[in-house]
Tab-separated table of C-alpha atoms in Angstrom:
chain	number	residue	atom	x	y	z
A	21	ALA	CA	3.307	12.719	4.041
A	22	GLN	CA	1.981	11.804	0.683
A	23	SER	CA	2.350	12.934	-2.720
A	24	VAL	CA	0.475	11.684	-6.549
A	25	THR	CA	2.405	12.798	-9.885
A	26	GLN	CA	0.080	11.518	-12.944
A	27	LEU	CA	2.603	11.687	-15.336
A	28	ASP	CA	-0.506	13.011	-18.707
A	29	SER	CA	-2.269	16.084	-18.003
A	30	GLN	CA	-3.957	15.018	-21.186
A	31	VAL	CA	-4.459	11.635	-23.098
A	32	PRO	CA	-5.430	11.670	-26.963
A	33	VAL	CA	-6.941	8.093	-28.433
A	34	PHE	CA	-9.365	6.763	-30.594
A	35	GLU	CA	-12.136	4.638	-30.353
A	36	GLU	CA	-11.747	1.118	-29.623
A	37	ALA	CA	-7.835	1.562	-29.031
A	38	PRO	CA	-5.788	0.392	-25.893
A	39	VAL	CA	-5.075	3.366	-23.551
A	40	GLU	CA	-2.966	3.773	-20.059
A	41	LEU	CA	-2.671	6.189	-17.549
A	42	ARG	CA	0.582	6.782	-15.480
A	43	CYS	CA	-0.012	7.755	-11.590
A	44	ASN	CA	2.622	7.610	-9.345
A	45	TYR	CA	3.424	8.083	-5.798
A	46	SER	CA	5.271	8.855	-2.611
A	47	SER	CA	4.806	8.064	0.980
A	48	SER	CA	6.691	6.857	4.307
A	49	VAL	CA	3.483	5.288	5.798
A	50	SER	CA	1.240	1.799	3.978
A	51	VAL	CA	-1.509	3.457	1.655
A	52	TYR	CA	-4.355	2.354	-0.476
A	53	LEU	CA	-4.252	3.692	-4.218
A	54	PHE	CA	-7.475	4.227	-5.991
A	55	TRP	CA	-8.543	5.358	-9.235
A	56	TYR	CA	-11.497	7.615	-9.330
A	57	VAL	CA	-13.855	9.572	-13.257
A	58	GLN	CA	-15.188	12.599	-13.145
A	59	TYR	CA	-17.718	13.471	-16.195
A	60	PRO	CA	-18.555	17.184	-16.583
A	61	ASN	CA	-20.432	18.188	-13.738
A	62	GLN	CA	-20.072	15.480	-12.082
A	63	GLY	CA	-18.422	14.154	-8.821
A	64	LEU	CA	-15.896	12.543	-8.462
A	65	GLN	CA	-16.846	8.018	-8.604
A	66	LEU	CA	-14.930	5.169	-7.530
A	67	LEU	CA	-13.196	3.133	-10.330
A	68	LEU	CA	-11.224	0.901	-8.895
A	69	LYS	CA	-9.123	0.523	-5.589
A	70	TYR	CA	-6.090	-1.862	-3.896
A	71	LEU	CA	-5.807	-2.318	-0.683
A	72	SER	CA	-4.120	-5.605	-0.454
A	73	GLY	CA	-3.413	-8.417	-1.905
A	74	SER	CA	-2.873	-9.309	-5.807
A	75	THR	CA	-1.655	-6.057	-7.537
A	76	LEU	CA	-4.038	-6.648	-10.111
A	77	VAL	CA	-7.206	-4.778	-9.313
A	78	LYS	CA	-10.047	-4.819	-11.893
A	79	GLY	CA	-12.904	-1.810	-11.218
A	80	ILE	CA	-16.067	-1.072	-12.980
A	81	ASN	CA	-16.589	-0.204	-17.065
A	82	GLY	CA	-13.262	-2.329	-17.631
A	83	PHE	CA	-10.710	-0.625	-16.733
A	84	GLU	CA	-7.830	-2.044	-14.234
A	85	ALA	CA	-5.234	-0.742	-12.461
A	86	GLU	CA	-1.273	-2.704	-11.523
A	87	PHE	CA	0.107	-1.989	-8.113
A	88	ASN	CA	3.847	-2.014	-8.507
A	89	LYS	CA	5.402	-1.755	-4.330
A	90	SER	CA	9.290	-1.310	-6.559
A	91	GLN	CA	8.451	1.498	-8.476
A	92	THR	CA	5.499	3.111	-6.635
A	93	SER	CA	2.963	3.856	-9.770
A	94	PHE	CA	-0.439	2.436	-9.673
A	95	HIS	CA	-1.231	2.720	-13.691
A	96	LEU	CA	-4.568	2.465	-14.983
A	97	ARG	CA	-5.462	1.161	-18.285
A	98	LYS	CA	-8.555	-0.329	-20.482
A	99	PRO	CA	-7.980	-2.753	-23.585
A	100	SER	CA	-10.414	-0.719	-26.097
A	101	VAL	CA	-11.380	2.533	-25.060
A	102	HIS	CA	-15.211	3.818	-26.168
A	103	ILE	CA	-16.303	7.284	-26.690
A	104	SER	CA	-18.214	6.943	-23.212
A	105	ASP	CA	-14.717	7.108	-21.063
A	106	THR	CA	-14.628	10.751	-22.173
A	107	ALA	CA	-13.482	12.287	-18.598
A	108	GLU	CA	-11.366	13.167	-15.840
A	109	TYR	CA	-8.899	10.609	-14.393
A	110	PHE	CA	-7.882	11.138	-10.875
A	111	CYS	CA	-5.060	9.417	-8.773
A	112	ALA	CA	-5.538	8.570	-5.272
A	113	VAL	CA	-4.125	7.418	-2.130
A	114	SER	CA	-5.203	6.976	1.130
A	115	PRO	CA	-2.576	6.415	4.601
A	116	LEU	CA	-3.789	3.643	6.365
A	117	SER	CA	-5.110	5.383	9.491
A	118	GLY	CA	-7.344	3.529	11.435
A	119	GLY	CA	-10.193	4.029	9.998
A	120	TYR	CA	-9.492	8.295	9.424
A	121	ASN	CA	-8.721	7.886	5.416
A	122	LYS	CA	-7.991	10.978	3.896
A	123	LEU	CA	-7.656	10.853	0.037
A	124	ILE	CA	-4.576	12.815	-1.787
A	125	PHE	CA	-5.638	13.458	-5.561
A	126	GLY	CA	-3.013	13.725	-8.270
A	127	ALA	CA	-4.063	16.835	-10.661
A	128	GLY	CA	-5.661	14.768	-12.635
A	129	THR	CA	-4.920	13.279	-16.349
A	130	ARG	CA	-7.444	13.940	-19.690
A	131	LEU	CA	-9.011	11.206	-21.489
A	132	ALA	CA	-10.626	12.321	-25.075
A	133	VAL	CA	-11.460	9.539	-26.881
A	134	HIS	CA	-11.440	9.814	-30.795
A	135	PRO	CA	-14.442	8.121	-33.337
R	12	ASP	CA	-31.553	5.258	-1.492
R	13	ALA	CA	-30.324	8.658	-1.933
R	14	GLY	CA	-26.348	9.540	-2.331
R	15	VAL	CA	-24.375	11.939	-0.818
R	16	THR	CA	-26.415	15.378	-1.614
R	17	GLN	CA	-24.913	19.617	-1.263
R	18	SER	CA	-26.519	22.438	-1.378
R	19	PRO	CA	-26.655	24.783	-3.591
R	20	THR	CA	-25.450	23.475	-6.674
R	21	HIS	CA	-23.940	26.982	-7.564
R	22	LEU	CA	-22.734	30.030	-5.934
R	23	ILE	CA	-21.320	33.807	-6.390
R	24	LYS	CA	-19.718	36.021	-3.033
R	25	THR	CA	-17.705	39.123	-3.820
R	26	ARG	CA	-14.636	39.268	-1.601
R	27	GLY	CA	-14.796	39.630	1.647
R	28	GLN	CA	-17.945	37.940	2.363
R	29	GLN	CA	-18.530	35.138	4.142
R	30	VAL	CA	-20.654	31.514	2.512
R	31	THR	CA	-21.854	28.291	4.398
R	32	LEU	CA	-22.306	25.127	2.546
R	33	ARG	CA	-24.169	22.200	3.234
R	34	CYS	CA	-23.786	18.245	2.877
R	35	SER	CA	-26.062	15.336	3.333
R	36	PRO	CA	-24.571	12.289	3.430
R	37	LYS	CA	-25.372	8.437	1.574
R	38	SER	CA	-28.225	7.233	3.920
R	39	GLY	CA	-26.587	5.188	6.813
R	40	HIS	CA	-22.759	7.217	6.743
R	41	ASP	CA	-21.611	9.342	9.409
R	42	THR	CA	-18.540	10.852	8.625
R	43	VAL	CA	-17.842	13.643	6.231
R	44	SER	CA	-15.406	14.983	5.035
R	45	TRP	CA	-14.717	18.169	2.586
R	46	TYR	CA	-12.453	18.858	-0.592
R	47	GLN	CA	-11.715	21.704	-2.614
R	48	GLN	CA	-11.542	21.267	-5.963
R	49	ALA	CA	-10.068	24.608	-7.978
R	50	LEU	CA	-10.134	24.434	-12.105
R	51	GLY	CA	-7.844	21.688	-13.746
R	52	GLN	CA	-6.349	20.208	-10.447
R	53	GLY	CA	-7.230	17.190	-8.420
R	54	PRO	CA	-9.080	17.895	-5.023
R	55	GLN	CA	-7.625	19.117	-1.852
R	56	PHE	CA	-8.641	17.478	1.748
R	57	ILE	CA	-10.188	20.386	4.203
R	58	PHE	CA	-11.087	18.255	6.507
R	59	GLN	CA	-13.211	15.485	7.795
R	60	TYR	CA	-15.904	15.214	10.668
R	61	TYR	CA	-17.277	11.761	12.713
R	62	GLU	CA	-19.090	12.439	16.134
R	63	GLU	CA	-19.702	15.772	15.401
R	64	GLU	CA	-15.581	16.594	15.813
R	65	GLU	CA	-12.799	17.386	13.301
R	66	ARG	CA	-10.855	14.520	13.149
R	67	GLN	CA	-8.205	15.509	10.371
R	68	ARG	CA	-7.660	18.544	8.764
R	69	GLY	CA	-5.398	19.641	5.211
R	70	ASN	CA	-3.177	22.010	4.590
R	71	PHE	CA	-6.026	25.197	4.948
R	72	PRO	CA	-6.398	28.273	6.773
R	73	ASP	CA	-8.422	28.921	9.804
R	74	ARG	CA	-10.483	30.868	7.116
R	75	PHE	CA	-12.032	27.360	6.725
R	76	SER	CA	-14.405	25.839	9.278
R	77	GLY	CA	-17.137	22.904	9.650
R	78	HIS	CA	-19.657	21.447	11.765
R	79	GLN	CA	-21.527	18.102	11.925
R	80	PHE	CA	-25.172	17.838	13.091
R	81	PRO	CA	-26.335	15.285	15.487
R	82	ASN	CA	-27.539	13.631	11.917
R	83	TYR	CA	-24.769	13.278	10.330
R	84	SER	CA	-24.919	16.183	7.956
R	85	SER	CA	-22.416	18.240	7.712
R	86	GLU	CA	-21.690	21.910	6.533
R	87	LEU	CA	-18.395	23.854	5.698
R	88	ASN	CA	-18.459	28.321	6.299
R	89	VAL	CA	-15.530	29.810	4.790
R	90	ASN	CA	-14.517	33.223	6.072
R	91	ALA	CA	-13.537	36.580	4.755
R	92	LEU	CA	-13.262	35.342	0.401
R	93	LEU	CA	-10.767	35.427	-1.244
R	94	LEU	CA	-11.041	35.070	-4.940
R	95	GLY	CA	-7.918	31.945	-4.403
R	96	ASP	CA	-11.755	30.451	-2.929
R	97	SER	CA	-13.104	29.945	-5.794
R	98	ALA	CA	-13.736	26.466	-6.560
R	99	LEU	CA	-16.047	23.451	-7.018
R	100	TYR	CA	-16.398	21.950	-2.809
R	101	LEU	CA	-17.038	17.803	-2.909
R	102	CYS	CA	-18.315	16.063	0.334
R	103	ALA	CA	-17.932	12.872	0.997
R	104	SER	CA	-19.574	10.618	3.404
R	105	SER	CA	-18.548	6.459	4.328
R	106	LEU	CA	-19.251	4.651	7.334
R	107	ARG	CA	-16.615	4.641	9.914
R	108	GLY	CA	-15.835	1.109	10.797
R	109	THR	CA	-12.975	-1.107	13.157
R	110	GLY	CA	-11.302	-1.478	9.573
R	111	ASN	CA	-8.684	0.967	8.285
R	112	TYR	CA	-10.216	1.096	4.998
R	113	ASN	CA	-14.234	2.681	4.583
R	114	GLU	CA	-14.928	3.920	1.083
R	115	GLN	CA	-16.175	7.496	0.257
R	116	PHE	CA	-18.594	8.450	-1.589
R	117	PHE	CA	-18.654	11.671	-3.731
R	118	GLY	CA	-21.790	14.383	-3.863
R	119	PRO	CA	-21.406	16.642	-6.590
R	120	GLY	CA	-20.260	19.362	-5.910
R	121	THR	CA	-21.230	22.945	-5.225
R	122	ARG	CA	-19.292	25.344	-7.333
R	123	LEU	CA	-18.075	28.514	-5.656
R	124	THR	CA	-17.645	31.493	-7.379
R	125	VAL	CA	-15.709	34.962	-5.586
R	126	LEU	CA	-15.503	38.377	-7.506
């Protein structure tokens, strides 16, 4: 079985400051890793994904994440946030399963960017 | 190119009733997954349909059932509604390929309120 823990339920930050949203996972099998963003009253949008290869992955809107296998972590970072980054962020894993990939999500981190 | 669409947008039901939610996948996609997102929580995987069959199922009771049609659209049915079924129901579509990873694209969701 897999589980995802997002260590902070809320992260307040000032505009143009850096931010890190933390994610740890547990799995007995190999998994793919993802970060999704959800704006109010909308569905989920994929920010970035780690499938294999370089452990530092870059996504949309200036976000990046680093996969650390030994610490089973996949933290999301952005060097300078904007007001428009205010949203709910979800870390997720998907076990390798021959194409029938379900997503297991964390509880989410609410990023609030203040002017 | 239309993305994933869901109907209705909002729905109010009373305990004990039955509900049907609908999803049309992104053009070219053949696999549909359903997720339940309770307020303040991350989405939870309900089940996934491919070639009109349920291929994977999460930890949900038999009151939750689904169907996929030949045009790849899908329905989620919930019988004997409980107050705890109140949630945002998200549909995601993907194209089943030969590899292990098939990106899921999410719809805007259906907000179900059970009174």
